[in-house]
Amino acid sequence: MAEGETESPGPKKRGPYISSVTSRSVNLMIRGVVLFFIGVFLALVLNLLQIQRNVTLFPPDVIASIFSSAWWVPPCCGTASAVIGLLYPCIDRHLGEPHKFKREWSSVMRCVAVFVGINHASAKVDFDNNIQLSLTLAALSIGLWWTFDRSRSGFGLGVGIAFLATVVTQLLVYNGVYQYTSPDFLYVRSWLPCIFFAGGITMGNIGRQLAMYECKVIAEKSHQE
């Protein structure tokens, strides 16, 4: 090469650390979006069941959107689902206890089906009193955790999610955003924490499975390189 000529700079390759961070950020965003839309879909379906059985009542002026659901319910449930689904694998990594119990998509789909069944039972099955219904749903929710999770972190997060979600729901009902028919636990139904607990376990399982799939993809790319 003659003097005075400079070599044209080629495309700069990103270092392995930057590439890894970028890949993780993109995958995290994709997982969040997937979890959000799963939460929106489940909220639409499950809320429809509750409204059809007159378990929850919305003011007439807000029942003007898809599936007779208040417009804010699906986005809120989708956001909560994304947070929960991303939180579960993060806590697993922080505790150094990777969740390996029944890590396949068929198990996750069964978990979703059981959760929908529990929610359906809360609206369809008639008991003599709410205490019997609450105890039955509590047993089913704990059974869902034992069947598809069995981790201490999963149980603890499920209880925390149930508590926080119930408090938020109490505040919403107190402020007249919507209401429950025949409330027996302050302003809501006594079985509502069981639904929130089962929902937290379900979204946690989906989030863990998505995280495990992401790890497999990254491992395969690293192996190919």
Short mmCIF file of C-alpha atoms in Angstrom, two decimals:
data_model
loop_
_atom_site.label_atom_id
_atom_site.label_comp_id
_atom_site.label_asym_id
_atom_site.label_seq_id
_atom_site.Cartn_x
_atom_site.Cartn_y
_atom_site.Cartn_z
CA MET A 1 0.00 0.00 0.00
CA ALA A 2 1.42 3.40 -0.95
CA GLU A 3 2.42 5.94 1.63
CA GLY A 4 -0.18 8.53 2.44
CA GLU A 5 -3.04 6.13 1.76
CA THR A 6 -5.06 5.28 4.78
CA GLU A 7 -6.82 2.04 5.27
CA SER A 8 -10.58 2.52 5.17
CA PRO A 9 -12.03 1.67 8.53
CA GLY A 10 -14.17 -1.41 8.45
CA PRO A 11 -17.28 -1.98 10.51
CA LYS A 12 -16.42 -2.00 14.16
CA LYS A 13 -17.36 -5.12 15.98
CA ARG A 14 -18.97 -4.79 19.34
CA GLY A 15 -17.18 -6.35 22.24
CA PRO A 16 -18.60 -9.51 23.76
CA TYR A 17 -19.81 -7.67 26.88
CA ILE A 18 -21.68 -4.96 24.94
CA SER A 19 -23.16 -7.55 22.61
CA SER A 20 -24.29 -9.64 25.57
CA VAL A 21 -25.89 -6.69 27.35
CA THR A 22 -27.69 -5.56 24.19
CA SER A 23 -28.97 -9.07 23.55
CA ARG A 24 -30.26 -9.40 27.12
CA SER A 25 -31.98 -6.01 26.94
CA VAL A 26 -33.73 -6.88 23.69
CA ASN A 27 -34.79 -10.28 24.98
CA LEU A 28 -36.05 -8.71 28.20
CA MET A 29 -38.15 -6.27 26.20
CA ILE A 30 -39.55 -9.07 24.02
CA ARG A 31 -40.45 -11.14 27.08
CA GLY A 32 -42.15 -8.13 28.65
CA VAL A 33 -44.24 -7.49 25.53
CA VAL A 34 -45.25 -11.16 25.26
CA LEU A 35 -46.23 -11.27 28.95
CA PHE A 36 -48.19 -8.01 28.56
CA PHE A 37 -50.34 -9.37 25.72
CA ILE A 38 -50.89 -12.68 27.52
CA GLY A 39 -52.10 -10.72 30.54
CA VAL A 40 -54.40 -8.58 28.38
CA PHE A 41 -55.92 -11.66 26.74
CA LEU A 42 -56.49 -13.46 30.05
CA ALA A 43 -57.98 -10.31 31.59
CA LEU A 44 -60.49 -9.97 28.76
CA VAL A 45 -61.57 -13.59 28.94
CA LEU A 46 -61.69 -13.91 32.74
CA ASN A 47 -63.33 -10.54 33.29
CA LEU A 48 -65.99 -11.49 30.78
CA LEU A 49 -66.81 -14.56 32.86
CA GLN A 50 -67.12 -12.45 36.01
CA ILE A 51 -69.38 -9.87 34.33
CA GLN A 52 -71.64 -12.51 32.78
CA ARG A 53 -72.28 -13.98 36.24
CA ASN A 54 -72.75 -10.48 37.75
CA VAL A 55 -69.85 -11.02 40.13
CA THR A 56 -68.36 -7.64 39.19
CA LEU A 57 -70.42 -4.64 38.20
CA PHE A 58 -69.11 -1.65 36.25
CA PRO A 59 -71.01 1.63 35.83
CA PRO A 60 -73.02 1.66 32.57
CA ASP A 61 -71.01 4.53 31.09
CA VAL A 62 -67.73 2.58 31.20
CA ILE A 63 -69.05 -0.66 29.71
CA ALA A 64 -68.54 0.44 26.16
CA SER A 65 -65.43 -1.42 25.10
CA ILE A 66 -64.49 -4.85 23.84
CA PHE A 67 -65.97 -7.82 25.73
CA SER A 68 -67.92 -5.42 27.98
CA SER A 69 -64.79 -4.67 30.00
CA ALA A 70 -63.71 -1.29 31.34
CA TRP A 71 -60.98 -0.01 29.06
CA TRP A 72 -58.37 0.25 31.82
CA VAL A 73 -58.67 -3.33 33.09
CA PRO A 74 -56.77 -5.17 30.30
CA PRO A 75 -53.80 -2.73 30.19
CA CYS A 76 -53.46 -2.82 33.99
CA CYS A 77 -53.59 -6.62 34.04
CA GLY A 78 -51.15 -6.77 31.14
CA THR A 79 -48.70 -4.49 32.93
CA ALA A 80 -49.00 -6.48 36.15
CA SER A 81 -48.50 -9.73 34.22
CA ALA A 82 -45.33 -8.39 32.60
CA VAL A 83 -43.93 -7.26 35.97
CA ILE A 84 -44.75 -10.58 37.64
CA GLY A 85 -43.47 -12.67 34.74
CA LEU A 86 -40.16 -10.81 34.70
CA LEU A 87 -39.86 -10.74 38.50
CA TYR A 88 -40.07 -14.50 39.08
CA PRO A 89 -36.93 -15.53 37.11
CA CYS A 90 -35.12 -12.46 38.44
CA ILE A 91 -35.78 -13.54 42.03
CA ASP A 92 -34.72 -17.09 41.15
CA ARG A 93 -31.37 -15.81 39.88
CA HIS A 94 -30.93 -13.51 42.88
CA LEU A 95 -31.52 -16.37 45.30
CA GLY A 96 -29.31 -18.71 43.29
CA GLU A 97 -32.13 -21.22 43.05
CA PRO A 98 -32.99 -21.78 39.37
CA HIS A 99 -36.46 -23.23 39.05
CA LYS A 100 -36.28 -26.58 37.29
CA PHE A 101 -39.55 -28.23 38.33
CA LYS A 102 -41.67 -29.18 35.28
CA ARG A 103 -39.94 -26.80 32.90
CA GLU A 104 -41.76 -27.51 29.65
CA TRP A 105 -44.45 -25.66 27.73
CA SER A 106 -47.01 -28.44 28.13
CA SER A 107 -46.83 -27.99 31.91
CA VAL A 108 -47.20 -24.21 31.55
CA MET A 109 -50.29 -24.62 29.37
CA ARG A 110 -51.82 -26.98 31.92
CA CYS A 111 -51.13 -24.41 34.61
CA VAL A 112 -52.94 -21.75 32.57
CA ALA A 113 -55.88 -24.12 32.05
CA VAL A 114 -56.13 -24.83 35.79
CA PHE A 115 -55.99 -21.10 36.56
CA VAL A 116 -58.80 -20.40 34.11
CA GLY A 117 -60.75 -23.28 35.69
CA ILE A 118 -60.30 -21.81 39.18
CA ASN A 119 -61.51 -18.42 37.99
CA HIS A 120 -64.40 -20.05 36.19
CA ALA A 121 -65.35 -21.93 39.37
CA SER A 122 -65.46 -18.68 41.33
CA ALA A 123 -68.12 -17.39 38.94
CA LYS A 124 -70.04 -20.57 38.04
CA VAL A 125 -70.06 -22.90 41.05
CA ASP A 126 -72.72 -22.18 43.64
CA PHE A 127 -71.94 -22.86 47.30
CA ASP A 128 -74.09 -22.46 50.38
CA ASN A 129 -71.91 -19.58 51.57
CA ASN A 130 -68.83 -17.64 50.56
CA ILE A 131 -66.69 -19.29 53.23
CA GLN A 132 -67.05 -22.70 51.58
CA LEU A 133 -66.24 -21.20 48.19
CA SER A 134 -63.23 -19.34 49.58
CA LEU A 135 -61.83 -22.45 51.29
CA THR A 136 -62.34 -24.50 48.12
CA LEU A 137 -60.59 -21.92 45.93
CA ALA A 138 -57.78 -21.57 48.49
CA ALA A 139 -57.19 -25.33 48.36
CA LEU A 140 -57.26 -25.30 44.55
CA SER A 141 -54.83 -22.37 44.39
CA ILE A 142 -52.36 -24.03 46.76
CA GLY A 143 -52.79 -27.22 44.76
CA LEU A 144 -51.90 -25.27 41.60
CA TRP A 145 -48.71 -24.03 43.29
CA TRP A 146 -47.81 -27.52 44.50
CA THR A 147 -48.47 -29.09 41.11
CA PHE A 148 -46.69 -26.58 38.89
CA ASP A 149 -44.24 -24.66 41.10
CA ARG A 150 -43.29 -26.01 44.56
CA SER A 151 -40.67 -23.29 45.11
CA ARG A 152 -40.50 -21.20 48.29
CA SER A 153 -39.86 -18.07 46.26
CA GLY A 154 -42.91 -18.79 44.11
CA PHE A 155 -45.14 -19.25 47.14
CA GLY A 156 -43.80 -16.12 48.83
CA LEU A 157 -44.23 -13.99 45.72
CA GLY A 158 -47.72 -15.42 45.20
CA VAL A 159 -48.75 -14.43 48.72
CA GLY A 160 -47.24 -10.96 48.32
CA ILE A 161 -48.97 -10.47 44.96
CA ALA A 162 -52.31 -11.62 46.41
CA PHE A 163 -51.98 -9.17 49.32
CA LEU A 164 -51.01 -6.15 47.20
CA ALA A 165 -53.59 -6.86 44.50
CA THR A 166 -56.35 -7.28 47.11
CA VAL A 167 -55.42 -3.96 48.76
CA VAL A 168 -55.46 -2.17 45.39
CA THR A 169 -58.83 -3.73 44.54
CA GLN A 170 -60.27 -2.68 47.90
CA LEU A 171 -59.20 0.92 47.19
CA LEU A 172 -60.70 0.84 43.69
CA VAL A 173 -64.04 -0.45 44.97
CA TYR A 174 -63.99 2.02 47.89
CA ASN A 175 -63.59 4.89 45.42
CA GLY A 176 -66.50 3.67 43.32
CA VAL A 177 -64.54 2.57 40.24
CA TYR A 178 -66.52 -0.68 40.24
CA GLN A 179 -68.11 -3.00 42.77
CA TYR A 180 -68.63 -6.63 43.75
CA THR A 181 -72.00 -8.18 44.34
CA SER A 182 -72.44 -9.54 47.88
CA PRO A 183 -69.05 -8.48 49.26
CA ASP A 184 -68.06 -10.36 52.43
CA PHE A 185 -64.43 -9.23 52.88
CA LEU A 186 -64.73 -5.47 53.37
CA TYR A 187 -65.58 -4.31 49.83
CA VAL A 188 -64.71 -7.47 47.85
CA ARG A 189 -65.30 -11.20 47.87
CA SER A 190 -63.29 -13.26 50.34
CA TRP A 191 -62.08 -15.61 47.60
CA LEU A 192 -60.44 -12.83 45.57
CA PRO A 193 -56.94 -13.26 47.13
CA CYS A 194 -57.02 -16.90 46.01
CA ILE A 195 -57.56 -15.80 42.41
CA PHE A 196 -54.70 -13.32 42.65
CA PHE A 197 -52.42 -15.95 44.18
CA ALA A 198 -53.18 -18.45 41.42
CA GLY A 199 -52.74 -15.74 38.78
CA GLY A 200 -49.33 -14.80 40.20
CA ILE A 201 -48.17 -18.42 40.12
CA THR A 202 -49.45 -18.82 36.56
CA MET A 203 -47.76 -15.70 35.18
CA GLY A 204 -44.61 -16.60 37.11
CA ASN A 205 -44.51 -19.98 35.38
CA ILE A 206 -44.95 -18.36 31.98
CA GLY A 207 -42.22 -15.84 32.75
CA ARG A 208 -39.83 -18.56 33.92
CA GLN A 209 -40.46 -20.61 30.81
CA LEU A 210 -39.83 -17.63 28.54
CA ALA A 211 -36.62 -16.86 30.45
CA MET A 212 -35.45 -20.46 30.11
CA TYR A 213 -36.17 -20.38 26.36
CA GLU A 214 -34.14 -17.18 26.10
CA CYS A 215 -31.21 -18.80 27.92
CA LYS A 216 -31.32 -21.74 25.53
CA VAL A 217 -31.24 -19.45 22.49
CA ILE A 218 -28.31 -17.44 23.87
CA ALA A 219 -26.43 -20.63 24.71
CA GLU A 220 -26.94 -21.97 21.19
CA LYS A 221 -25.66 -18.71 19.65
CA SER A 222 -22.61 -18.74 21.90
CA HIS A 223 -21.90 -22.34 20.94
CA GLN A 224 -22.17 -21.52 17.24
CA GLU A 225 -19.77 -18.59 17.60
#
